[in-house]
mmCIF file of C-alpha atoms in Angstrom:
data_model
loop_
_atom_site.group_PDB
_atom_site.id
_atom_site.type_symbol
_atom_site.label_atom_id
_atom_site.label_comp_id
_atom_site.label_asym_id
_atom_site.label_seq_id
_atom_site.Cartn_x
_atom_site.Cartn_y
_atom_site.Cartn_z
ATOM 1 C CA UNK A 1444 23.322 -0.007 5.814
ATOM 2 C CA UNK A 1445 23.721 -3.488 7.679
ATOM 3 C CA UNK A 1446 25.745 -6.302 5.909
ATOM 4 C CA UNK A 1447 23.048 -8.331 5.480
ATOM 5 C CA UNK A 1448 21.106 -4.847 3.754
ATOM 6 C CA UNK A 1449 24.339 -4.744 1.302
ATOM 7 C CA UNK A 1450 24.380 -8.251 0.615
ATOM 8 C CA UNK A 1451 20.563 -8.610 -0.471
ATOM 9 C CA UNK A 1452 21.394 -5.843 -2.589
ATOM 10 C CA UNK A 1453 23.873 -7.390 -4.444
ATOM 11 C CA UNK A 1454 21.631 -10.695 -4.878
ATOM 12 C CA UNK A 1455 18.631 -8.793 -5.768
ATOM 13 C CA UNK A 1456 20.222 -7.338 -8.960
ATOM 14 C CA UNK A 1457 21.918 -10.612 -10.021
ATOM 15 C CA UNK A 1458 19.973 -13.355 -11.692
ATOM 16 C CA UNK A 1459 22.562 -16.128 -11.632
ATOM 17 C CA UNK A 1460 24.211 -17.206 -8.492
ATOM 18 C CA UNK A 1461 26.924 -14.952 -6.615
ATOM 19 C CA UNK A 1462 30.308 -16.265 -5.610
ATOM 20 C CA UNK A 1463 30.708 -15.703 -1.579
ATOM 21 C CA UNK A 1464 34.572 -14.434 -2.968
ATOM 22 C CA UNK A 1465 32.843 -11.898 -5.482
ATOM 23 C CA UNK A 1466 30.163 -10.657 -2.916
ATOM 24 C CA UNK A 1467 33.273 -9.998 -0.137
ATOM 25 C CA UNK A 1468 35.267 -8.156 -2.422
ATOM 26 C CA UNK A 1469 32.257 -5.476 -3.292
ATOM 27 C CA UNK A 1470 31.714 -5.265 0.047
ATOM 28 C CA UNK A 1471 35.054 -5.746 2.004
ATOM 29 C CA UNK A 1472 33.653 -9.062 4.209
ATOM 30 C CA UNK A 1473 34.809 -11.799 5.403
ATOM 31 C CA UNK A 1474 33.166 -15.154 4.217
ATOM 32 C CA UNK A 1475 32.072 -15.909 7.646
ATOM 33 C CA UNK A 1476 30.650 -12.394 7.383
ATOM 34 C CA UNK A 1477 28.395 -13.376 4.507
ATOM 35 C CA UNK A 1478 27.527 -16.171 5.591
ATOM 36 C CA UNK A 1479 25.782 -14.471 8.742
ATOM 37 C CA UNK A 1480 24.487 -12.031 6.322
ATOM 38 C CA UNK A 1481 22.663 -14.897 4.318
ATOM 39 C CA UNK A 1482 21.490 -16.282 7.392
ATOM 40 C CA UNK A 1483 19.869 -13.131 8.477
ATOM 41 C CA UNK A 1484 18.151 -12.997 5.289
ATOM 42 C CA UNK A 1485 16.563 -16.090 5.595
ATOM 43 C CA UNK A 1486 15.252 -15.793 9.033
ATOM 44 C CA UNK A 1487 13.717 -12.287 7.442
ATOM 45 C CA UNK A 1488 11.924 -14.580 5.175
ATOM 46 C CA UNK A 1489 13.912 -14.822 1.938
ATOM 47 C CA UNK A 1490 14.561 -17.797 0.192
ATOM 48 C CA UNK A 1491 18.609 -17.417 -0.634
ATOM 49 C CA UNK A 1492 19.671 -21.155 -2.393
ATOM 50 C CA UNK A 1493 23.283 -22.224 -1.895
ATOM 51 C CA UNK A 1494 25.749 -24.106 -4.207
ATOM 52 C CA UNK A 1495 29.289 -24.998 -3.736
ATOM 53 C CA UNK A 1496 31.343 -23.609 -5.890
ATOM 54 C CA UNK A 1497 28.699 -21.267 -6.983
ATOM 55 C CA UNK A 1498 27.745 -19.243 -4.804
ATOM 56 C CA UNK A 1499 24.210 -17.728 -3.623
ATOM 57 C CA UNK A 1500 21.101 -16.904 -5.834
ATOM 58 C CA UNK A 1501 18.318 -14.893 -4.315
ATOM 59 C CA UNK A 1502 15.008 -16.857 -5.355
ATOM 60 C CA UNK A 1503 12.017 -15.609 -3.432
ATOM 61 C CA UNK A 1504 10.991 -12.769 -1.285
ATOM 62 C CA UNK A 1505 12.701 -9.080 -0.922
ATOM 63 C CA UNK A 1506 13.825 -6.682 1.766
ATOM 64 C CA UNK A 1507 12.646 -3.548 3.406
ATOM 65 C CA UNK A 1508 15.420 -0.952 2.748
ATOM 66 C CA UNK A 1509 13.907 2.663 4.837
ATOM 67 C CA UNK A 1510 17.637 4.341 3.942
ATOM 68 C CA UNK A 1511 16.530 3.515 0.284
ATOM 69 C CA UNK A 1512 12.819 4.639 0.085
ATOM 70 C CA UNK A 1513 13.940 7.752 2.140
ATOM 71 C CA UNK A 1514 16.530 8.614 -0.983
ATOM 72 C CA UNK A 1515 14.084 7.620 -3.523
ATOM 73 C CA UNK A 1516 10.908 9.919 -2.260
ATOM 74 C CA UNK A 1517 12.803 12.176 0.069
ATOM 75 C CA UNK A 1518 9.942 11.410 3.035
ATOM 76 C CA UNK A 1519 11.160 10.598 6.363
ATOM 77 C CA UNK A 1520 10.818 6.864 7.217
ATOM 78 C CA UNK A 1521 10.377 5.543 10.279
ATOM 79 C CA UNK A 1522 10.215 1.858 9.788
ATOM 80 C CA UNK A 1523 9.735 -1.217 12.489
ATOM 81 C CA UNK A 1524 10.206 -4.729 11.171
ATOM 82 C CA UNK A 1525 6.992 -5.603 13.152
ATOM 83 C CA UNK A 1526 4.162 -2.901 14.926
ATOM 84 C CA UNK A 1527 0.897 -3.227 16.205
ATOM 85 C CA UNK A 1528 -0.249 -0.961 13.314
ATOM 86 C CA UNK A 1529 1.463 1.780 11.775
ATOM 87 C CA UNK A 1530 -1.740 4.164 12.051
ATOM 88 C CA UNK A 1531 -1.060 4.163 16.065
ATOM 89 C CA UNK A 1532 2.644 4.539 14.571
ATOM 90 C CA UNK A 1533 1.381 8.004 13.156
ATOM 91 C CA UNK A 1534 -0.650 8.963 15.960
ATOM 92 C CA UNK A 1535 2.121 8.326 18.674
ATOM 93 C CA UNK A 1536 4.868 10.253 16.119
ATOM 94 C CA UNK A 1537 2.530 13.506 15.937
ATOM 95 C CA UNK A 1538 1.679 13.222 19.775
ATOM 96 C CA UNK A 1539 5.869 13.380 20.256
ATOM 97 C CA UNK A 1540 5.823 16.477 17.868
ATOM 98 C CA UNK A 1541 7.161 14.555 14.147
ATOM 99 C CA UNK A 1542 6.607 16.908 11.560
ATOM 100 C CA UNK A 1543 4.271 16.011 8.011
ATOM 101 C CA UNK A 1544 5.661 14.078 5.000
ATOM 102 C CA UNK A 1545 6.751 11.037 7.658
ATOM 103 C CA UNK A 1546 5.830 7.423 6.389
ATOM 104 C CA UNK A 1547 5.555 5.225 9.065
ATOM 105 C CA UNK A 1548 6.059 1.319 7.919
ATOM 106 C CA UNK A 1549 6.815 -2.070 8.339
ATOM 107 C CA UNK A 1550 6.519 -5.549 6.845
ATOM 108 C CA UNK A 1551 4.066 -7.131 9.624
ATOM 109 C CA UNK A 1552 1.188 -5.584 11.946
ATOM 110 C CA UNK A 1553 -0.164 -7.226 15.167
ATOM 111 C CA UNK A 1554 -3.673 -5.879 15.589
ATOM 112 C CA UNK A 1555 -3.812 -3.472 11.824
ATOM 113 C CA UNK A 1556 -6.923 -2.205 11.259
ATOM 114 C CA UNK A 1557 -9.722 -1.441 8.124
ATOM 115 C CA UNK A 1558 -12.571 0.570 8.140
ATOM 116 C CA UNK A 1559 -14.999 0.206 10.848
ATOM 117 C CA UNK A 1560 -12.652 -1.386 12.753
ATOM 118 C CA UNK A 1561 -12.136 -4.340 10.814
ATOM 119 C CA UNK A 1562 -9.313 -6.514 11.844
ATOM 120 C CA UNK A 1563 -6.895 -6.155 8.668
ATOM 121 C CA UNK A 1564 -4.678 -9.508 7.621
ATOM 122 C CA UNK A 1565 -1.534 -8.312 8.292
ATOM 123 C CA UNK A 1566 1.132 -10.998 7.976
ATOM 124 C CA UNK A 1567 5.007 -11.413 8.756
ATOM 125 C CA UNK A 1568 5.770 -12.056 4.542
ATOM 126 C CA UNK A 1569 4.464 -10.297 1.805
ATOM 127 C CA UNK A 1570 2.550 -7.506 2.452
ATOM 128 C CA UNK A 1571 3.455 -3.995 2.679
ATOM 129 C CA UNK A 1572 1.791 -1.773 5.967
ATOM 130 C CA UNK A 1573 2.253 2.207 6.036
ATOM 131 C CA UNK A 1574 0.877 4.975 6.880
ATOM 132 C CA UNK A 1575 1.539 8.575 5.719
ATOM 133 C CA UNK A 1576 1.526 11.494 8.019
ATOM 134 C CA UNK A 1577 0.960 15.053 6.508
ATOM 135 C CA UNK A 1578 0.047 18.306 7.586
ATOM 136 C CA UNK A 1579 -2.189 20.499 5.377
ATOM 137 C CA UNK A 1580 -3.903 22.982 7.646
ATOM 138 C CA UNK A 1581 -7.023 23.482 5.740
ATOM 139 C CA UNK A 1582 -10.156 23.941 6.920
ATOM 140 C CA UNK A 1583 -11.961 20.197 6.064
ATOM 141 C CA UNK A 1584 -14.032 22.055 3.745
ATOM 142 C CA UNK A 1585 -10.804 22.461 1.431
ATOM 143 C CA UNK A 1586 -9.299 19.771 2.014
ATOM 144 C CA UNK A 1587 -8.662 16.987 -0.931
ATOM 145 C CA UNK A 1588 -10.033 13.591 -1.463
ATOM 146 C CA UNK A 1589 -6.698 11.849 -0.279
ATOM 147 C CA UNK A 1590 -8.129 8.403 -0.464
ATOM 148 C CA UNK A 1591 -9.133 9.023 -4.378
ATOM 149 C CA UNK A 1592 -5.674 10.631 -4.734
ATOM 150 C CA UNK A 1593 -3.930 7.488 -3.180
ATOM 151 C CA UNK A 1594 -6.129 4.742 -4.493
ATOM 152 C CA UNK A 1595 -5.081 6.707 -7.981
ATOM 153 C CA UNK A 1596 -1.580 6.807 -7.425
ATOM 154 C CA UNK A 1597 -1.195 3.452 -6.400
ATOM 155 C CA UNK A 1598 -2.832 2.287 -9.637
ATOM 156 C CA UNK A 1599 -0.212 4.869 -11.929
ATOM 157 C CA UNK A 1600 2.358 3.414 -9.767
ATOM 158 C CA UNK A 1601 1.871 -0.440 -10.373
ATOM 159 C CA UNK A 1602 1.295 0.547 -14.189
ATOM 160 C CA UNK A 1603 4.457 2.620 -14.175
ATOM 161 C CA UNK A 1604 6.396 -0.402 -12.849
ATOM 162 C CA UNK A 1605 4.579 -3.419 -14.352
ATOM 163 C CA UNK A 1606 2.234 -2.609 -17.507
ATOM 164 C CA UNK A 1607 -0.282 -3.595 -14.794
ATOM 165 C CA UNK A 1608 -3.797 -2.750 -14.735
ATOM 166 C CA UNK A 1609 -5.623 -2.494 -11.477
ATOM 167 C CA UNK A 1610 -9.062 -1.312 -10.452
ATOM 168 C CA UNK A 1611 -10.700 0.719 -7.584
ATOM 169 C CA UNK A 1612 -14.029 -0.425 -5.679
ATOM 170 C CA UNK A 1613 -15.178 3.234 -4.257
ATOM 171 C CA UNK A 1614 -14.040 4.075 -2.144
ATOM 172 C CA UNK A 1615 -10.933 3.026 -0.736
ATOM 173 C CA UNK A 1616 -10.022 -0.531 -2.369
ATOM 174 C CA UNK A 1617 -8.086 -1.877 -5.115
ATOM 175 C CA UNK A 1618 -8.712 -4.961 -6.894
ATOM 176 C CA UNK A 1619 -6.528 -7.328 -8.864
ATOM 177 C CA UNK A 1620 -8.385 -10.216 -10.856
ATOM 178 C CA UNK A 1621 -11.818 -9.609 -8.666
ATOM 179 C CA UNK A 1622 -9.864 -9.660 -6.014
ATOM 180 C CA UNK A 1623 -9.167 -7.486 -2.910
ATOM 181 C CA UNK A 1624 -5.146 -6.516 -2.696
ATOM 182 C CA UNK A 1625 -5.152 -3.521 -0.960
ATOM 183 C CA UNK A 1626 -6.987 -0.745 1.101
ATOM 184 C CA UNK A 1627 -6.710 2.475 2.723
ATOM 185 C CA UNK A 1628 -7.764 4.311 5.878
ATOM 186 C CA UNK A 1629 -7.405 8.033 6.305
ATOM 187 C CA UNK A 1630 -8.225 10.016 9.576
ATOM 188 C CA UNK A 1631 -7.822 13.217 10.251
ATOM 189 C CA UNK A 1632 -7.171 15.607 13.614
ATOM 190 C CA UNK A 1633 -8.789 18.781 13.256
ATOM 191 C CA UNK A 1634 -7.539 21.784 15.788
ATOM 192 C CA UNK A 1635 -10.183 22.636 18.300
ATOM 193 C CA UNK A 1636 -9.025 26.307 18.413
ATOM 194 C CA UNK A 1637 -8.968 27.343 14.624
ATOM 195 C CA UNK A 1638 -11.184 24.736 13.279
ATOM 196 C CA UNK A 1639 -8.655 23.491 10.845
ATOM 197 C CA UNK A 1640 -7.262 19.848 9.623
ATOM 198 C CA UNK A 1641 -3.937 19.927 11.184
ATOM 199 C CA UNK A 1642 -2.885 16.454 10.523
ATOM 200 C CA UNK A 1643 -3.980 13.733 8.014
ATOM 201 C CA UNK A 1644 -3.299 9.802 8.607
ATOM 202 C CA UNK A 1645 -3.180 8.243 4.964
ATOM 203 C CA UNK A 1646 -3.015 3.983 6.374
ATOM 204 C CA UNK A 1647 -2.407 1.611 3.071
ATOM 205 C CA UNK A 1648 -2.363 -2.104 3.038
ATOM 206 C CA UNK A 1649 -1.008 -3.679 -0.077
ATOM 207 C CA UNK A 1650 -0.982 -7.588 -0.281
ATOM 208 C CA UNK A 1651 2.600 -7.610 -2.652
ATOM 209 C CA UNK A 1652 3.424 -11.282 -3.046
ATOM 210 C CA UNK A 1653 1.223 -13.248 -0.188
ATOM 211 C CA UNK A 1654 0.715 -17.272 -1.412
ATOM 212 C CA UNK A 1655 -2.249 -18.081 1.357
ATOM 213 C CA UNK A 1656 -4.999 -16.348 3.109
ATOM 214 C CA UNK A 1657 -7.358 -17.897 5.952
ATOM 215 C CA UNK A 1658 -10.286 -19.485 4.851
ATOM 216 C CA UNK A 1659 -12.690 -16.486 5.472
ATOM 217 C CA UNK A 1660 -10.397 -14.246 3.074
ATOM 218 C CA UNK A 1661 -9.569 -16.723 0.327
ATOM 219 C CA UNK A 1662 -12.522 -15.866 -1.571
ATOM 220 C CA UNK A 1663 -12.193 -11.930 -1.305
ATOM 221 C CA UNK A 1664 -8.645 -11.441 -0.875
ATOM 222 C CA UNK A 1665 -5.554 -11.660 -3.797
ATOM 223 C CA UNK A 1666 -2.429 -10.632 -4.236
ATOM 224 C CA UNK A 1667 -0.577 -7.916 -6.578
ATOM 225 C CA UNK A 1668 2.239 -10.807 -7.241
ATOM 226 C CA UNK A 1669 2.770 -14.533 -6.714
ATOM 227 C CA UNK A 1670 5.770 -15.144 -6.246
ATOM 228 C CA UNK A 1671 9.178 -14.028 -7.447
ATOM 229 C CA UNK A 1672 7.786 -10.648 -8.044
ATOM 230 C CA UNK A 1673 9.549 -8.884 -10.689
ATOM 231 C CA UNK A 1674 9.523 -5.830 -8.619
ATOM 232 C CA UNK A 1675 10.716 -5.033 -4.961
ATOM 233 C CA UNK A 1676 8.580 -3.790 -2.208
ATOM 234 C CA UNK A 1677 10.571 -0.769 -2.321
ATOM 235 C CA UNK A 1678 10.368 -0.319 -5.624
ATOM 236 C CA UNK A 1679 6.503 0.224 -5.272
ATOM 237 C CA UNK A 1680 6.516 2.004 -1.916
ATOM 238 C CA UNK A 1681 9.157 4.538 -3.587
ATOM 239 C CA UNK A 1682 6.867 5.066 -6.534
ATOM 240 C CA UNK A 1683 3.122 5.167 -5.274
ATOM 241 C CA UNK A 1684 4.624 8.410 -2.917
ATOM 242 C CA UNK A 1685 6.227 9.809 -5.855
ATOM 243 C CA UNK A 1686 3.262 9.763 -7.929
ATOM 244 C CA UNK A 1687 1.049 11.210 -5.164
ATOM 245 C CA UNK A 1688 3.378 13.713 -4.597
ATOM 246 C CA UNK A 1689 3.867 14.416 -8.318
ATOM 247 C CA UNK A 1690 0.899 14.119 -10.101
ATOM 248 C CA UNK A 1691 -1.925 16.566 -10.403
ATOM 249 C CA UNK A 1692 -4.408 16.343 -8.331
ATOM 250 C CA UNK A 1693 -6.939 15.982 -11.542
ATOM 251 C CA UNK A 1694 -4.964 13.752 -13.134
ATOM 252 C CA UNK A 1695 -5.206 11.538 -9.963
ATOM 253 C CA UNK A 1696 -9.010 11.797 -10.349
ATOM 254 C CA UNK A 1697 -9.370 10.964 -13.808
ATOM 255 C CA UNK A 1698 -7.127 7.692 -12.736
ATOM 256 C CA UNK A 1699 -9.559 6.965 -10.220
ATOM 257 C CA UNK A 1700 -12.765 7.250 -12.435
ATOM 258 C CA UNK A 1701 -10.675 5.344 -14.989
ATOM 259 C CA UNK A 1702 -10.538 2.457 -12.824
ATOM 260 C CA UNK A 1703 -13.228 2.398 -10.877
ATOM 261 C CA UNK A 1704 -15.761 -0.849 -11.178
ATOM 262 C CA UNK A 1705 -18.264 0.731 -9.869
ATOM 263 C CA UNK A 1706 -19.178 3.638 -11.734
ATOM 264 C CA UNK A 1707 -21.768 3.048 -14.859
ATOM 265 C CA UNK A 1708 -22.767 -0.664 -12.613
ATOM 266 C CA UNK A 1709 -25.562 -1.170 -11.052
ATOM 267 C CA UNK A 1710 -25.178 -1.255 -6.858
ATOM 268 C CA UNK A 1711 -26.573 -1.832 -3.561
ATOM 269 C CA UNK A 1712 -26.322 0.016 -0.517
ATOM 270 C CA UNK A 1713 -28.080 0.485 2.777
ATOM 271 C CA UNK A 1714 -29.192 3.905 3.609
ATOM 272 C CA UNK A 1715 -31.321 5.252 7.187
ATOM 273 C CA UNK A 1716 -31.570 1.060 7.878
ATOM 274 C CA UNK A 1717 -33.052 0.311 4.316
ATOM 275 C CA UNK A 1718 -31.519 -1.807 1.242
ATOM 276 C CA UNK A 1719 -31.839 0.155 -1.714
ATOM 277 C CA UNK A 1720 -30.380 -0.394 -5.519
ATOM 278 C CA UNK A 1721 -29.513 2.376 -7.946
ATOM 279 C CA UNK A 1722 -27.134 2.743 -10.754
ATOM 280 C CA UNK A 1723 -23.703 5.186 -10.125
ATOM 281 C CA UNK A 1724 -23.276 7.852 -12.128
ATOM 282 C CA UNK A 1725 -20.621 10.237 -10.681
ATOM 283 C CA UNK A 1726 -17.828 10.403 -8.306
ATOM 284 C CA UNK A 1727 -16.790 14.172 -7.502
ATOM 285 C CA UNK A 1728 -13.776 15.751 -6.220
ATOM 286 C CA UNK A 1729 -14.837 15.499 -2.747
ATOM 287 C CA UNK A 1730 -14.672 11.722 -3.147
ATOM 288 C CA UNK A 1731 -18.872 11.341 -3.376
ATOM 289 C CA UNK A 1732 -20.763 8.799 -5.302
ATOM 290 C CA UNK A 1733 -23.449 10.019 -7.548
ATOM 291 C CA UNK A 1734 -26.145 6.990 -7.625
ATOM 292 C CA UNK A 1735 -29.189 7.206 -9.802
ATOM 293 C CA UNK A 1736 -32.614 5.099 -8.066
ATOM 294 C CA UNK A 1737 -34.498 2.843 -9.401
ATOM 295 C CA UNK A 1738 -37.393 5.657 -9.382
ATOM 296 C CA UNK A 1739 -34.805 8.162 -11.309
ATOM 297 C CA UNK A 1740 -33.887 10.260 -8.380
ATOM 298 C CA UNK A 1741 -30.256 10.976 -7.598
ATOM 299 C CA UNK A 1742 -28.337 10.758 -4.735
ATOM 300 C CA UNK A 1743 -24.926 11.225 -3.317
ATOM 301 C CA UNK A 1744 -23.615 9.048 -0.899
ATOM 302 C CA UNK A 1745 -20.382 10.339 1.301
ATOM 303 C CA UNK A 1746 -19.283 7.077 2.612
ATOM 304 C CA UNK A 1747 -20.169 3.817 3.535
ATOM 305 C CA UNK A 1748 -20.144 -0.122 2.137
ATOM 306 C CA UNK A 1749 -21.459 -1.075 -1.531
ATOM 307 C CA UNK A 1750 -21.976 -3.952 -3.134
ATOM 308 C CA UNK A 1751 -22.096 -4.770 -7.032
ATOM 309 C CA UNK A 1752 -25.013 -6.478 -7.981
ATOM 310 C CA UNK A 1753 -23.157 -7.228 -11.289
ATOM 311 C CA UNK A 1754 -19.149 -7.257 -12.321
#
């Protein structure tokens, strides 16, 4: 790792303030060393305060560490401070020939993207952007539901790590207080000659610790923290891939009916150009929402936006 990597290290796991003598004997550096270490922290965002005869005490904001998430899930990272998205991340690794179980990431995207197309907020501090690359070779048929299993591990992961509670909006979004924090994208590349999946984009969007939004997202958007978060960024990247890679598939989907604030509400949806309103009943394996009209008739719907007509 980088000095700057070993020094945040050492003021991440401290509380009080860290004597510039104490921090150069752990790590065999020079003061002047350090001091260029704390420096680079703060133009990465972090709010390090100084005292003389103190030392330094971390006080807002945390650090990226790919060499750390790698050891902790045992996934390949390949991590830019700043991309235009880490879904074109994905697509350019698997067009150069990167095998499955890569997580591309970084800490700010330039032109991310939602569903649809969306433009998604994206900004320098606070949020976490990856994007998961695997390779099942299934024919689609077989293959699982990984935006329940994701949305579901995310959930067991922030409750593993913080007691927290947080809820899924089918079918790809998680909400904190009534508020949006986070949402995934998955896409998938299917082999023209033998019909089968061959690659699988999982994109996730977490808003960690972000203090402001622009006025068209204030409403809808929130964060998982405000800040100091009592948990790093890797902290929660480490664990949400451990429990997806760890945790029974059905276990997964019993999270994700668990939390879901849709299911047993009343909703509205548009379906062949018509508004329509029905209550939902079911969501199945495949990731389909069972919704029961207004006339008794049920329906499942395979994608597309809802609204609650009541929280």
């Amino acid at each position: 790792m980088k000095s700057h990597q070993l020094v945040y290290q050492i003021l991440a796991r401290e509380n009080d303030y860290v004597s510039g003598e104490k921090i150069g004997e752990e790590l065999n550096l020079s003061r002047t060393s350090i001091w260029k270490a704390i420096q680079r922290l703060q133009q990465e965002g972090l709010e390090v305060d100084s005292i003389k005869n103190r030392g330094y005490k971390l006080t807002q904001g945390d650090l990226i560490l790919p060499e750390l998430i790698q050891e902790n899930t045992n996934l390949t990272i390949r991590y830019k401070p700043e991309t235009k998205s880490t879904q074109t991340d994905a697509k350019e690794g698997i067009e150069a020939g990167n095998k499955g179980n890569t997580l591309y990431l970084s800490t700010c995207q330039t032109a991310g993207r939602g569903r649809f197309q969306r433009p998604y907020y994206s900004p320098s501090q606070g949020g976490i952007y990856m994007s998961l690359h695997i390779q099942p070779n299934l024919p689609y048929e077989k293959l699982p539901s990984y935006t329940l299993l994701v949305a579901a591990a995310v959930c067991k992961a922030i409750k593993n790590l913080t007691m927290i509670e947080v809820d899924i909006k089918w079918v790809n979004d998680i909400y904190f207080k009534n508020k949006k924090i986070a949402g995934i994208l998955t896409e998938v590349m299917t082999s023209v000659e033998t019909g089968l999946v061959t690659d699988v984009i999982i994109g996730l969007g977490i808003n960690f610790s972000i203090a402001d939004f622009p006025d068209n997202l204030k409403e809808k958007a929130g964060s998982l923290f405000m800040a100091p978060a009592p948990i790093s960024r890797n902290d929660l990247i480490s664990e949400i891939w451990n429990c997806f890679y760890n945790t029974d598939s059905d276990e997964l989907l019993y999270i994700y009916k668990e939390r879901s604030i849709v299911l047993g509400k009343e909703v509205t949806f548009q379906l062949d150009g018509k508004f329509k309103k029905g209550l939902a009943k079911e969501i199945s394996e495949s990731g389909q929402l069972q919704v029961e009209l207004e006339d008794k008739h049920t329906i499942w719907l395979n994608s597309g936006e809802i609204s609650l007509t009541s929280w």
